[in-house]
JSON list of C-alpha atoms in Angstrom, two decimals:
[
{"chain": "Y", "resi": 1, "resn": "MET", "atom": "CA", "xyz": [0.00, 0.00, 0.00]},
{"chain": "Y", "resi": 2, "resn": "GLU", "atom": "CA", "xyz": [1.49, 3.35, -1.04]},
{"chain": "Y", "resi": 3, "resn": "HIS", "atom": "CA", "xyz": [0.89, 6.83, 0.30]},
{"chain": "Y", "resi": 4, "resn": "HIS", "atom": "CA", "xyz": [2.05, 9.36, -2.27]},
{"chain": "Y", "resi": 5, "resn": "SER", "atom": "CA", "xyz": [-0.09, 12.38, -1.50]},
{"chain": "Y", "resi": 6, "resn": "GLU", "atom": "CA", "xyz": [1.77, 15.66, -1.43]},
{"chain": "Y", "resi": 7, "resn": "LEU", "atom": "CA", "xyz": [1.34, 17.49, 1.83]},
{"chain": "Y", "resi": 8, "resn": "GLY", "atom": "CA", "xyz": [1.73, 21.19, 1.35]},
{"chain": "Y", "resi": 9, "resn": "GLY", "atom": "CA", "xyz": [2.92, 23.81, 3.79]},
{"chain": "Y", "resi": 10, "resn": "SER", "atom": "CA", "xyz": [5.16, 23.61, 6.85]},
{"chain": "Y", "resi": 11, "resn": "PRO", "atom": "CA", "xyz": [3.08, 21.01, 8.76]},
{"chain": "Y", "resi": 12, "resn": "GLY", "atom": "CA", "xyz": [3.15, 18.72, 5.72]},
{"chain": "Y", "resi": 13, "resn": "ARG", "atom": "CA", "xyz": [6.90, 19.08, 5.34]},
{"chain": "Y", "resi": 14, "resn": "VAL", "atom": "CA", "xyz": [7.36, 18.29, 9.02]},
{"chain": "Y", "resi": 15, "resn": "MET", "atom": "CA", "xyz": [5.46, 15.01, 8.67]},
{"chain": "Y", "resi": 16, "resn": "ARG", "atom": "CA", "xyz": [7.48, 14.08, 5.60]},
{"chain": "Y", "resi": 17, "resn": "ILE", "atom": "CA", "xyz": [10.70, 14.81, 7.49]},
{"chain": "Y", "resi": 18, "resn": "ALA", "atom": "CA", "xyz": [9.46, 12.53, 10.28]},
{"chain": "Y", "resi": 19, "resn": "VAL", "atom": "CA", "xyz": [8.89, 9.79, 7.69]},
{"chain": "Y", "resi": 20, "resn": "VAL", "atom": "CA", "xyz": [12.42, 10.27, 6.33]},
{"chain": "Y", "resi": 21, "resn": "VAL", "atom": "CA", "xyz": [13.92, 9.93, 9.82]},
{"chain": "Y", "resi": 22, "resn": "LEU", "atom": "CA", "xyz": [11.91, 6.74, 10.40]},
{"chain": "Y", "resi": 23, "resn": "VAL", "atom": "CA", "xyz": [13.28, 5.36, 7.13]},
{"chain": "Y", "resi": 24, "resn": "ALA", "atom": "CA", "xyz": [16.79, 6.11, 8.37]},
{"chain": "Y", "resi": 25, "resn": "ALA", "atom": "CA", "xyz": [15.94, 4.24, 11.58]},
{"chain": "Y", "resi": 26, "resn": "SER", "atom": "CA", "xyz": [14.82, 1.27, 9.50]},
{"chain": "Y", "resi": 27, "resn": "GLY", "atom": "CA", "xyz": [18.13, 1.29, 7.65]},
{"chain": "Y", "resi": 28, "resn": "ALA", "atom": "CA", "xyz": [20.00, 1.26, 10.96]},
{"chain": "Y", "resi": 29, "resn": "VAL", "atom": "CA", "xyz": [17.89, -1.59, 12.35]},
{"chain": "Y", "resi": 30, "resn": "GLU", "atom": "CA", "xyz": [18.32, -3.66, 9.18]},
{"chain": "Y", "resi": 31, "resn": "THR", "atom": "CA", "xyz": [22.09, -3.21, 9.31]},
{"chain": "Y", "resi": 32, "resn": "ILE", "atom": "CA", "xyz": [22.33, -4.38, 12.90]},
{"chain": "Y", "resi": 33, "resn": "SER", "atom": "CA", "xyz": [19.86, -7.19, 12.30]},
{"chain": "Y", "resi": 34, "resn": "PHE", "atom": "CA", "xyz": [21.59, -8.58, 9.24]},
{"chain": "Y", "resi": 35, "resn": "THR", "atom": "CA", "xyz": [25.21, -8.15, 10.29]},
{"chain": "Y", "resi": 36, "resn": "ALA", "atom": "CA", "xyz": [24.92, -9.05, 13.99]},
{"chain": "Y", "resi": 37, "resn": "LEU", "atom": "CA", "xyz": [21.69, -10.98, 14.55]},
{"chain": "Y", "resi": 38, "resn": "ASP", "atom": "CA", "xyz": [21.95, -14.18, 12.50]},
{"chain": "Y", "resi": 39, "resn": "HIS", "atom": "CA", "xyz": [21.86, -12.62, 9.02]},
{"chain": "Y", "resi": 40, "resn": "VAL", "atom": "CA", "xyz": [18.15, -11.99, 8.61]},
{"chain": "Y", "resi": 41, "resn": "PHE", "atom": "CA", "xyz": [16.25, -8.74, 8.18]},
{"chain": "Y", "resi": 42, "resn": "ALA", "atom": "CA", "xyz": [14.04, -7.10, 10.77]},
{"chain": "Y", "resi": 43, "resn": "GLY", "atom": "CA", "xyz": [11.60, -5.41, 8.41]},
{"chain": "Y", "resi": 44, "resn": "VAL", "atom": "CA", "xyz": [11.91, -6.95, 4.93]},
{"chain": "Y", "resi": 45, "resn": "MET", "atom": "CA", "xyz": [9.81, -10.07, 5.21]},
{"chain": "Y", "resi": 46, "resn": "THR", "atom": "CA", "xyz": [9.95, -10.93, 1.50]},
{"chain": "Y", "resi": 47, "resn": "SER", "atom": "CA", "xyz": [13.71, -11.39, 1.82]},
{"chain": "Y", "resi": 48, "resn": "ASN", "atom": "CA", "xyz": [13.26, -13.34, 5.06]},
{"chain": "Y", "resi": 49, "resn": "LEU", "atom": "CA", "xyz": [10.89, -15.76, 3.34]},
{"chain": "Y", "resi": 50, "resn": "ALA", "atom": "CA", "xyz": [13.57, -16.34, 0.69]},
{"chain": "Y", "resi": 51, "resn": "LEU", "atom": "CA", "xyz": [16.21, -16.75, 3.42]},
{"chain": "Y", "resi": 52, "resn": "LEU", "atom": "CA", "xyz": [13.93, -19.24, 5.17]},
{"chain": "Y", "resi": 53, "resn": "GLY", "atom": "CA", "xyz": [13.64, -21.25, 1.96]},
{"chain": "Y", "resi": 54, "resn": "MET", "atom": "CA", "xyz": [17.41, -21.21, 1.48]},
{"chain": "Y", "resi": 55, "resn": "ALA", "atom": "CA", "xyz": [17.98, -22.30, 5.10]},
{"chain": "Y", "resi": 56, "resn": "ILE", "atom": "CA", "xyz": [15.54, -25.18, 4.63]},
{"chain": "Y", "resi": 57, "resn": "GLY", "atom": "CA", "xyz": [17.26, -26.14, 1.39]},
{"chain": "Y", "resi": 58, "resn": "ARG", "atom": "CA", "xyz": [20.68, -26.36, 3.04]},
{"chain": "Y", "resi": 59, "resn": "ALA", "atom": "CA", "xyz": [19.28, -27.91, 6.24]},
{"chain": "Y", "resi": 60, "resn": "SER", "atom": "CA", "xyz": [20.50, -25.03, 8.41]},
{"chain": "Y", "resi": 61, "resn": "GLY", "atom": "CA", "xyz": [18.64, -25.15, 11.70]},
{"chain": "Y", "resi": 62, "resn": "THR", "atom": "CA", "xyz": [20.12, -21.81, 12.84]},
{"chain": "Y", "resi": 63, "resn": "GLY", "atom": "CA", "xyz": [19.01, -20.07, 9.65]},
{"chain": "Y", "resi": 64, "resn": "VAL", "atom": "CA", "xyz": [15.50, -21.49, 9.91]},
{"chain": "Y", "resi": 65, "resn": "THR", "atom": "CA", "xyz": [15.21, -20.38, 13.54]},
{"chain": "Y", "resi": 66, "resn": "ALA", "atom": "CA", "xyz": [16.42, -16.85, 12.78]},
{"chain": "Y", "resi": 67, "resn": "ALA", "atom": "CA", "xyz": [14.06, -16.39, 9.86]},
{"chain": "Y", "resi": 68, "resn": "LEU", "atom": "CA", "xyz": [11.08, -17.74, 11.80]},
{"chain": "Y", "resi": 69, "resn": "LEU", "atom": "CA", "xyz": [11.85, -15.46, 14.76]},
{"chain": "Y", "resi": 70, "resn": "ALA", "atom": "CA", "xyz": [12.01, -12.45, 12.47]},
{"chain": "Y", "resi": 71, "resn": "LEU", "atom": "CA", "xyz": [8.73, -13.39, 10.78]},
{"chain": "Y", "resi": 72, "resn": "ALA", "atom": "CA", "xyz": [7.04, -14.03, 14.12]},
{"chain": "Y", "resi": 73, "resn": "GLY", "atom": "CA", "xyz": [8.32, -10.82, 15.65]},
{"chain": "Y", "resi": 74, "resn": "PHE", "atom": "CA", "xyz": [7.24, -8.71, 12.69]},
{"chain": "Y", "resi": 75, "resn": "GLY", "atom": "CA", "xyz": [3.79, -10.28, 12.71]},
{"chain": "Y", "resi": 76, "resn": "ALA", "atom": "CA", "xyz": [3.40, -9.77, 16.45]},
{"chain": "Y", "resi": 77, "resn": "GLY", "atom": "CA", "xyz": [4.46, -6.13, 16.26]},
{"chain": "Y", "resi": 78, "resn": "ALA", "atom": "CA", "xyz": [2.11, -5.41, 13.38]},
{"chain": "Y", "resi": 79, "resn": "ALA", "atom": "CA", "xyz": [-0.76, -7.20, 15.15]},
{"chain": "Y", "resi": 80, "resn": "VAL", "atom": "CA", "xyz": [-0.32, -5.25, 18.38]},
{"chain": "Y", "resi": 81, "resn": "VAL", "atom": "CA", "xyz": [-0.23, -1.89, 16.60]},
{"chain": "Y", "resi": 82, "resn": "THR", "atom": "CA", "xyz": [-3.25, -2.84, 14.50]},
{"chain": "Y", "resi": 83, "resn": "TRP", "atom": "CA", "xyz": [-5.12, -3.67, 17.69]},
{"chain": "Y", "resi": 84, "resn": "VAL", "atom": "CA", "xyz": [-4.12, -0.38, 19.32]},
{"chain": "Y", "resi": 85, "resn": "THR", "atom": "CA", "xyz": [-4.97, 1.75, 16.29]},
{"chain": "Y", "resi": 86, "resn": "HIS", "atom": "CA", "xyz": [-7.95, -0.42, 15.24]},
{"chain": "Y", "resi": 87, "resn": "GLY", "atom": "CA", "xyz": [-6.25, -0.69, 11.85]},
{"chain": "Y", "resi": 88, "resn": "ARG", "atom": "CA", "xyz": [-7.91, 2.49, 10.61]},
{"chain": "Y", "resi": 89, "resn": "ALA", "atom": "CA", "xyz": [-6.08, 4.75, 8.18]},
{"chain": "Y", "resi": 90, "resn": "ASP", "atom": "CA", "xyz": [-6.36, 8.32, 9.44]},
{"chain": "Y", "resi": 91, "resn": "ILE", "atom": "CA", "xyz": [-7.20, 10.94, 6.80]},
{"chain": "Y", "resi": 92, "resn": "GLY", "atom": "CA", "xyz": [-5.80, 13.95, 8.65]},
{"chain": "Y", "resi": 93, "resn": "THR", "atom": "CA", "xyz": [-2.62, 15.92, 8.02]},
{"chain": "Y", "resi": 94, "resn": "HIS", "atom": "CA", "xyz": [-0.79, 14.62, 11.10]},
{"chain": "Y", "resi": 95, "resn": "TRP", "atom": "CA", "xyz": [-0.37, 11.34, 12.91]},
{"chain": "Y", "resi": 96, "resn": "PRO", "atom": "CA", "xyz": [-3.17, 10.59, 15.40]},
{"chain": "Y", "resi": 97, "resn": "PRO", "atom": "CA", "xyz": [-2.45, 10.01, 19.11]},
{"chain": "Y", "resi": 98, "resn": "ARG", "atom": "CA", "xyz": [-2.75, 6.22, 18.86]},
{"chain": "Y", "resi": 99, "resn": "VAL", "atom": "CA", "xyz": [-0.05, 6.15, 16.17]},
{"chain": "Y", "resi": 100, "resn": "MET", "atom": "CA", "xyz": [2.18, 8.40, 18.25]},
{"chain": "Y", "resi": 101, "resn": "PHE", "atom": "CA", "xyz": [1.64, 6.12, 21.25]},
{"chain": "Y", "resi": 102, "resn": "CYS", "atom": "CA", "xyz": [2.75, 3.13, 19.17]},
{"chain": "Y", "resi": 103, "resn": "LEU", "atom": "CA", "xyz": [5.88, 4.94, 18.01]},
{"chain": "Y", "resi": 104, "resn": "VAL", "atom": "CA", "xyz": [6.75, 5.72, 21.62]},
{"chain": "Y", "resi": 105, "resn": "GLY", "atom": "CA", "xyz": [6.32, 2.01, 22.35]},
{"chain": "Y", "resi": 106, "resn": "GLU", "atom": "CA", "xyz": [8.66, 1.20, 19.46]},
{"chain": "Y", "resi": 107, "resn": "ALA", "atom": "CA", "xyz": [11.25, 3.60, 20.85]},
{"chain": "Y", "resi": 108, "resn": "VAL", "atom": "CA", "xyz": [11.02, 1.93, 24.27]},
{"chain": "Y", "resi": 109, "resn": "LEU", "atom": "CA", "xyz": [11.46, -1.51, 22.69]},
{"chain": "Y", "resi": 110, "resn": "LEU", "atom": "CA", "xyz": [14.51, -0.30, 20.77]},
{"chain": "Y", "resi": 111, "resn": "ALA", "atom": "CA", "xyz": [15.90, 1.28, 23.94]},
{"chain": "Y", "resi": 112, "resn": "VAL", "atom": "CA", "xyz": [15.68, -2.08, 25.71]},
{"chain": "Y", "resi": 113, "resn": "GLY", "atom": "CA", "xyz": [17.49, -3.69, 22.79]},
{"chain": "Y", "resi": 114, "resn": "ALA", "atom": "CA", "xyz": [20.15, -0.98, 22.90]},
{"chain": "Y", "resi": 115, "resn": "GLY", "atom": "CA", "xyz": [20.62, -1.70, 26.60]},
{"chain": "Y", "resi": 116, "resn": "PHE", "atom": "CA", "xyz": [21.15, -5.40, 25.92]},
{"chain": "Y", "resi": 117, "resn": "TRP", "atom": "CA", "xyz": [23.57, -4.51, 23.13]},
{"chain": "Y", "resi": 118, "resn": "ALA", "atom": "CA", "xyz": [25.56, -2.08, 25.30]},
{"chain": "Y", "resi": 119, "resn": "ALA", "atom": "CA", "xyz": [25.69, -4.54, 28.19]},
{"chain": "Y", "resi": 120, "resn": "SER", "atom": "CA", "xyz": [27.19, -7.11, 25.82]},
{"chain": "Y", "resi": 121, "resn": "GLY", "atom": "CA", "xyz": [29.71, -4.59, 24.52]},
{"chain": "Y", "resi": 122, "resn": "GLY", "atom": "CA", "xyz": [28.56, -5.35, 20.98]},
{"chain": "Y", "resi": 123, "resn": "PRO", "atom": "CA", "xyz": [26.92, -8.40, 19.35]},
{"chain": "Y", "resi": 124, "resn": "PRO", "atom": "CA", "xyz": [25.39, -10.58, 22.11]},
{"chain": "Y", "resi": 125, "resn": "GLY", "atom": "CA", "xyz": [25.43, -14.34, 22.56]},
{"chain": "Y", "resi": 126, "resn": "GLN", "atom": "CA", "xyz": [23.17, -16.77, 20.72]},
{"chain": "Y", "resi": 127, "resn": "THR", "atom": "CA", "xyz": [20.18, -16.72, 23.06]},
{"chain": "Y", "resi": 128, "resn": "SER", "atom": "CA", "xyz": [20.30, -12.95, 23.42]},
{"chain": "Y", "resi": 129, "resn": "ARG", "atom": "CA", "xyz": [20.58, -12.64, 19.63]},
{"chain": "Y", "resi": 130, "resn": "HIS", "atom": "CA", "xyz": [17.38, -14.61, 19.20]},
{"chain": "Y", "resi": 131, "resn": "VAL", "atom": "CA", "xyz": [15.55, -12.37, 21.68]},
{"chain": "Y", "resi": 132, "resn": "MET", "atom": "CA", "xyz": [16.92, -9.20, 20.10]},
{"chain": "Y", "resi": 133, "resn": "GLN", "atom": "CA", "xyz": [16.10, -10.46, 16.60]},
{"chain": "Y", "resi": 134, "resn": "CYS", "atom": "CA", "xyz": [12.49, -11.04, 17.55]},
{"chain": "Y", "resi": 135, "resn": "GLY", "atom": "CA", "xyz": [12.34, -7.64, 19.29]},
{"chain": "Y", "resi": 136, "resn": "ALA", "atom": "CA", "xyz": [13.87, -5.78, 16.35]},
{"chain": "Y", "resi": 137, "resn": "ALA", "atom": "CA", "xyz": [11.41, -7.41, 13.97]},
{"chain": "Y", "resi": 138, "resn": "ALA", "atom": "CA", "xyz": [8.53, -6.56, 16.31]},
{"chain": "Y", "resi": 139, "resn": "ALA", "atom": "CA", "xyz": [9.67, -2.92, 16.28]},
{"chain": "Y", "resi": 140, "resn": "MET", "atom": "CA", "xyz": [9.71, -2.87, 12.48]},
{"chain": "Y", "resi": 141, "resn": "GLY", "atom": "CA", "xyz": [6.36, -4.63, 12.22]},
{"chain": "Y", "resi": 142, "resn": "GLY", "atom": "CA", "xyz": [4.87, -2.11, 14.61]},
{"chain": "Y", "resi": 143, "resn": "GLN", "atom": "CA", "xyz": [6.36, 0.77, 12.68]},
{"chain": "Y", "resi": 144, "resn": "ALA", "atom": "CA", "xyz": [5.00, -0.55, 9.39]},
{"chain": "Y", "resi": 145, "resn": "ALA", "atom": "CA", "xyz": [1.49, -0.94, 10.84]},
{"chain": "Y", "resi": 146, "resn": "ALA", "atom": "CA", "xyz": [1.66, 2.50, 12.47]},
{"chain": "Y", "resi": 147, "resn": "MET", "atom": "CA", "xyz": [2.47, 4.16, 9.15]},
{"chain": "Y", "resi": 148, "resn": "LEU", "atom": "CA", "xyz": [-0.48, 2.42, 7.52]},
{"chain": "Y", "resi": 149, "resn": "ALA", "atom": "CA", "xyz": [-2.73, 3.64, 10.34]},
{"chain": "Y", "resi": 150, "resn": "ALA", "atom": "CA", "xyz": [-1.36, 7.16, 9.91]},
{"chain": "Y", "resi": 151, "resn": "GLY", "atom": "CA", "xyz": [-2.90, 7.26, 6.44]},
{"chain": "Y", "resi": 152, "resn": "ARG", "atom": "CA", "xyz": [-2.06, 9.96, 3.93]},
{"chain": "Y", "resi": 153, "resn": "ALA", "atom": "CA", "xyz": [0.10, 11.88, 6.41]},
{"chain": "Y", "resi": 154, "resn": "ALA", "atom": "CA", "xyz": [2.66, 9.06, 6.29]},
{"chain": "Y", "resi": 155, "resn": "ALA", "atom": "CA", "xyz": [4.39, 6.68, 3.87]},
{"chain": "Y", "resi": 156, "resn": "PRO", "atom": "CA", "xyz": [6.02, 3.25, 3.99]},
{"chain": "Y", "resi": 157, "resn": "THR", "atom": "CA", "xyz": [9.20, 3.29, 6.07]},
{"chain": "Y", "resi": 158, "resn": "THR", "atom": "CA", "xyz": [10.27, -0.35, 6.38]},
{"chain": "Y", "resi": 159, "resn": "TYR", "atom": "CA", "xyz": [9.82, -1.59, 2.80]},
{"chain": "Y", "resi": 160, "resn": "LEU", "atom": "CA", "xyz": [10.56, 0.69, -0.14]},
{"chain": "Y", "resi": 161, "resn": "THR", "atom": "CA", "xyz": [10.54, -1.68, -3.12]},
{"chain": "Y", "resi": 162, "resn": "GLY", "atom": "CA", "xyz": [6.99, -0.70, -4.09]},
{"chain": "Y", "resi": 163, "resn": "THR", "atom": "CA", "xyz": [7.78, 2.94, -3.40]},
{"chain": "Y", "resi": 164, "resn": "LEU", "atom": "CA", "xyz": [10.77, 2.80, -5.75]},
{"chain": "Y", "resi": 165, "resn": "ALA", "atom": "CA", "xyz": [8.83, 0.96, -8.45]},
{"chain": "Y", "resi": 166, "resn": "THR", "atom": "CA", "xyz": [5.98, 3.49, -8.29]},
{"chain": "Y", "resi": 167, "resn": "TYR", "atom": "CA", "xyz": [8.45, 6.36, -8.49]},
{"chain": "Y", "resi": 168, "resn": "ILE", "atom": "CA", "xyz": [10.10, 4.91, -11.59]},
{"chain": "Y", "resi": 169, "resn": "VAL", "atom": "CA", "xyz": [6.77, 4.25, -13.30]},
{"chain": "Y", "resi": 170, "resn": "ARG", "atom": "CA", "xyz": [5.54, 7.76, -12.58]},
{"chain": "Y", "resi": 171, "resn": "ARG", "atom": "CA", "xyz": [8.85, 9.34, -13.59]},
{"chain": "Y", "resi": 172, "resn": "LEU", "atom": "CA", "xyz": [8.95, 7.54, -16.92]},
{"chain": "Y", "resi": 173, "resn": "GLY", "atom": "CA", "xyz": [5.22, 7.18, -17.53]},
{"chain": "Y", "resi": 174, "resn": "SER", "atom": "CA", "xyz": [2.32, 9.53, -18.04]},
{"chain": "Y", "resi": 175, "resn": "ALA", "atom": "CA", "xyz": [2.75, 13.18, -17.09]},
{"chain": "Y", "resi": 176, "resn": "SER", "atom": "CA", "xyz": [-0.65, 13.02, -15.37]},
{"chain": "Y", "resi": 177, "resn": "ALA", "atom": "CA", "xyz": [0.83, 10.89, -12.55]},
{"chain": "Y", "resi": 178, "resn": "GLN", "atom": "CA", "xyz": [3.63, 12.92, -11.02]},
{"chain": "Y", "resi": 179, "resn": "PRO", "atom": "CA", "xyz": [6.27, 11.07, -8.95]},
{"chain": "Y", "resi": 180, "resn": "ASP", "atom": "CA", "xyz": [6.63, 11.81, -5.27]},
{"chain": "Y", "resi": 181, "resn": "ARG", "atom": "CA", "xyz": [9.62, 14.13, -4.96]},
{"chain": "Y", "resi": 182, "resn": "TRP", "atom": "CA", "xyz": [10.30, 12.81, -1.44]},
{"chain": "Y", "resi": 183, "resn": "VAL", "atom": "CA", "xyz": [11.10, 9.28, -2.64]},
{"chain": "Y", "resi": 184, "resn": "PRO", "atom": "CA", "xyz": [14.78, 9.98, -3.47]},
{"chain": "Y", "resi": 185, "resn": "VAL", "atom": "CA", "xyz": [15.15, 11.59, -0.04]},
{"chain": "Y", "resi": 186, "resn": "GLN", "atom": "CA", "xyz": [13.68, 8.49, 1.62]},
{"chain": "Y", "resi": 187, "resn": "LEU", "atom": "CA", "xyz": [16.00, 6.19, -0.34]},
{"chain": "Y", "resi": 188, "resn": "GLY", "atom": "CA", "xyz": [18.97, 8.33, 0.63]},
{"chain": "Y", "resi": 189, "resn": "ALA", "atom": "CA", "xyz": [17.88, 8.22, 4.27]},
{"chain": "Y", "resi": 190, "resn": "LEU", "atom": "CA", "xyz": [17.76, 4.42, 4.18]},
{"chain": "Y", "resi": 191, "resn": "ILE", "atom": "CA", "xyz": [21.33, 4.32, 2.88]},
{"chain": "Y", "resi": 192, "resn": "ALA", "atom": "CA", "xyz": [22.46, 6.94, 5.40]},
{"chain": "Y", "resi": 193, "resn": "GLY", "atom": "CA", "xyz": [20.90, 5.08, 8.35]},
{"chain": "Y", "resi": 194, "resn": "ALA", "atom": "CA", "xyz": [22.52, 1.82, 7.28]},
{"chain": "Y", "resi": 195, "resn": "ALA", "atom": "CA", "xyz": [25.89, 3.49, 6.73]},
{"chain": "Y", "resi": 196, "resn": "ALA", "atom": "CA", "xyz": [25.78, 5.21, 10.12]},
{"chain": "Y", "resi": 197, "resn": "ALA", "atom": "CA", "xyz": [24.91, 1.97, 11.91]},
{"chain": "Y", "resi": 198, "resn": "MET", "atom": "CA", "xyz": [27.76, 0.13, 10.20]},
{"chain": "Y", "resi": 199, "resn": "ALA", "atom": "CA", "xyz": [30.20, 2.93, 10.98]},
{"chain": "Y", "resi": 200, "resn": "LEU", "atom": "CA", "xyz": [29.18, 2.81, 14.64]},
{"chain": "Y", "resi": 201, "resn": "ARG", "atom": "CA", "xyz": [29.61, -0.96, 14.69]},
{"chain": "Y", "resi": 202, "resn": "TRP", "atom": "CA", "xyz": [33.24, -0.44, 13.67]},
{"chain": "Y", "resi": 203, "resn": "ALA", "atom": "CA", "xyz": [34.05, 2.71, 15.64]},
{"chain": "Y", "resi": 204, "resn": "ALA", "atom": "CA", "xyz": [31.98, 2.29, 18.82]},
{"chain": "Y", "resi": 205, "resn": "PRO", "atom": "CA", "xyz": [30.44, -1.19, 18.90]},
{"chain": "Y", "resi": 206, "resn": "ALA", "atom": "CA", "xyz": [28.70, -0.77, 22.25]},
{"chain": "Y", "resi": 207, "resn": "TRP", "atom": "CA", "xyz": [26.79, 2.28, 20.99]},
{"chain": "Y", "resi": 208, "resn": "ALA", "atom": "CA", "xyz": [25.56, 0.91, 17.66]},
{"chain": "Y", "resi": 209, "resn": "GLY", "atom": "CA", "xyz": [22.29, -0.29, 19.18]},
{"chain": "Y", "resi": 210, "resn": "ALA", "atom": "CA", "xyz": [21.46, 3.21, 20.40]},
{"chain": "Y", "resi": 211, "resn": "LEU", "atom": "CA", "xyz": [21.20, 4.68, 16.90]},
{"chain": "Y", "resi": 212, "resn": "PRO", "atom": "CA", "xyz": [17.77, 3.20, 15.95]},
{"chain": "Y", "resi": 213, "resn": "PHE", "atom": "CA", "xyz": [16.33, 4.35, 19.30]},
{"chain": "Y", "resi": 214, "resn": "ALA", "atom": "CA", "xyz": [17.69, 7.86, 18.77]},
{"chain": "Y", "resi": 215, "resn": "LEU", "atom": "CA", "xyz": [16.29, 8.08, 15.23]},
{"chain": "Y", "resi": 216, "resn": "VAL", "atom": "CA", "xyz": [12.81, 6.79, 16.14]},
{"chain": "Y", "resi": 217, "resn": "THR", "atom": "CA", "xyz": [12.72, 9.20, 19.08]},
{"chain": "Y", "resi": 218, "resn": "ALA", "atom": "CA", "xyz": [13.74, 12.08, 16.81]},
{"chain": "Y", "resi": 219, "resn": "ALA", "atom": "CA", "xyz": [11.07, 11.14, 14.27]},
{"chain": "Y", "resi": 220, "resn": "THR", "atom": "CA", "xyz": [8.40, 10.93, 16.96]},
{"chain": "Y", "resi": 221, "resn": "LEU", "atom": "CA", "xyz": [9.32, 14.33, 18.38]},
{"chain": "Y", "resi": 222, "resn": "THR", "atom": "CA", "xyz": [9.34, 15.80, 14.88]},
{"chain": "Y", "resi": 223, "resn": "ALA", "atom": "CA", "xyz": [5.89, 14.38, 14.14]},
{"chain": "Y", "resi": 224, "resn": "ALA", "atom": "CA", "xyz": [4.61, 15.69, 17.47]},
{"chain": "Y", "resi": 225, "resn": "SER", "atom": "CA", "xyz": [5.39, 19.23, 16.33]},
{"chain": "Y", "resi": 226, "resn": "GLY", "atom": "CA", "xyz": [3.13, 18.81, 13.28]},
{"chain": "Y", "resi": 227, "resn": "PRO", "atom": "CA", "xyz": [-0.20, 19.65, 15.00]},
{"chain": "Y", "resi": 228, "resn": "LEU", "atom": "CA", "xyz": [1.40, 22.67, 16.68]},
{"chain": "Y", "resi": 229, "resn": "LEU", "atom": "CA", "xyz": [2.62, 23.99, 13.35]},
{"chain": "Y", "resi": 230, "resn": "ALA", "atom": "CA", "xyz": [-0.77, 23.30, 11.79]},
{"chain": "Y", "resi": 231, "resn": "ARG", "atom": "CA", "xyz": [-2.51, 25.38, 14.47]},
{"chain": "Y", "resi": 232, "resn": "ARG", "atom": "CA", "xyz": [0.03, 28.15, 14.10]},
{"chain": "Y", "resi": 233, "resn": "SER", "atom": "CA", "xyz": [-0.40, 28.11, 10.32]},
{"chain": "Y", "resi": 234, "resn": "ALA", "atom": "CA", "xyz": [-4.19, 28.33, 10.73]},
{"chain": "Y", "resi": 235, "resn": "MET", "atom": "CA", "xyz": [-3.80, 31.31, 13.04]},
{"chain": "Y", "resi": 236, "resn": "ASP", "atom": "CA", "xyz": [-1.43, 33.06, 10.66]},
{"chain": "Y", "resi": 237, "resn": "ASN", "atom": "CA", "xyz": [-3.67, 32.37, 7.65]},
{"chain": "Y", "resi": 238, "resn": "PRO", "atom": "CA", "xyz": [-7.28, 32.55, 8.83]},
{"chain": "Y", "resi": 239, "resn": "PRO", "atom": "CA", "xyz": [-10.00, 31.71, 6.28]},
{"chain": "Y", "resi": 240, "resn": "GLU", "atom": "CA", "xyz": [-11.48, 34.75, 4.58]},
{"chain": "Y", "resi": 241, "resn": "ALA", "atom": "CA", "xyz": [-14.88, 35.77, 5.82]},
{"chain": "Y", "resi": 242, "resn": "LYS", "atom": "CA", "xyz": [-17.62, 35.20, 3.30]}
]
């Protein structure tokens, strides 16, 4: 499901910036998940299904377990957020309170994971890796469901294949369907988040787990300023009396 509506004005830009920061957080989580937590992804379930098939084909019990934990965690996170938000796509220009509540919950979950990571001084042991893998996937599943519930004020942040395909089609296709100019920014943010997480893994291994928490927190705080800016914009530009 894609959300390509252009949100005009400062409040709209703020929400798009929040989306971009969440995409960067996804890139950071995926880097840590794939390079340190049994080589599966936290948010890209299509790839995990392929990895599961490959693990079955080579009779790798560890690979099967990791893929199943990621799939289960993602499903659980998405289910919880759907229950909290009632699965309804909001049609407003900012993220509703239930979505914001879920993002705070995601930040808390990532903070716990960062604590485990720091306590281990870097990649944890096998059992802790399994727990963290499931938790990271739950965070990404929750984030994906939250963005769906946020409706047209949001966009996908954990899976961008469809976003990229739609952008290419609209860029090269009919002039009546204009591409979303924020898509290249989102793709760049994904790369930047992944690069930053990998750099931290090399330079300061104990702190690498803190990056996703920091980015999700920053995105949530940015989104929280959206309603304030909307009210200020309405006050500065009152509707003309008829």
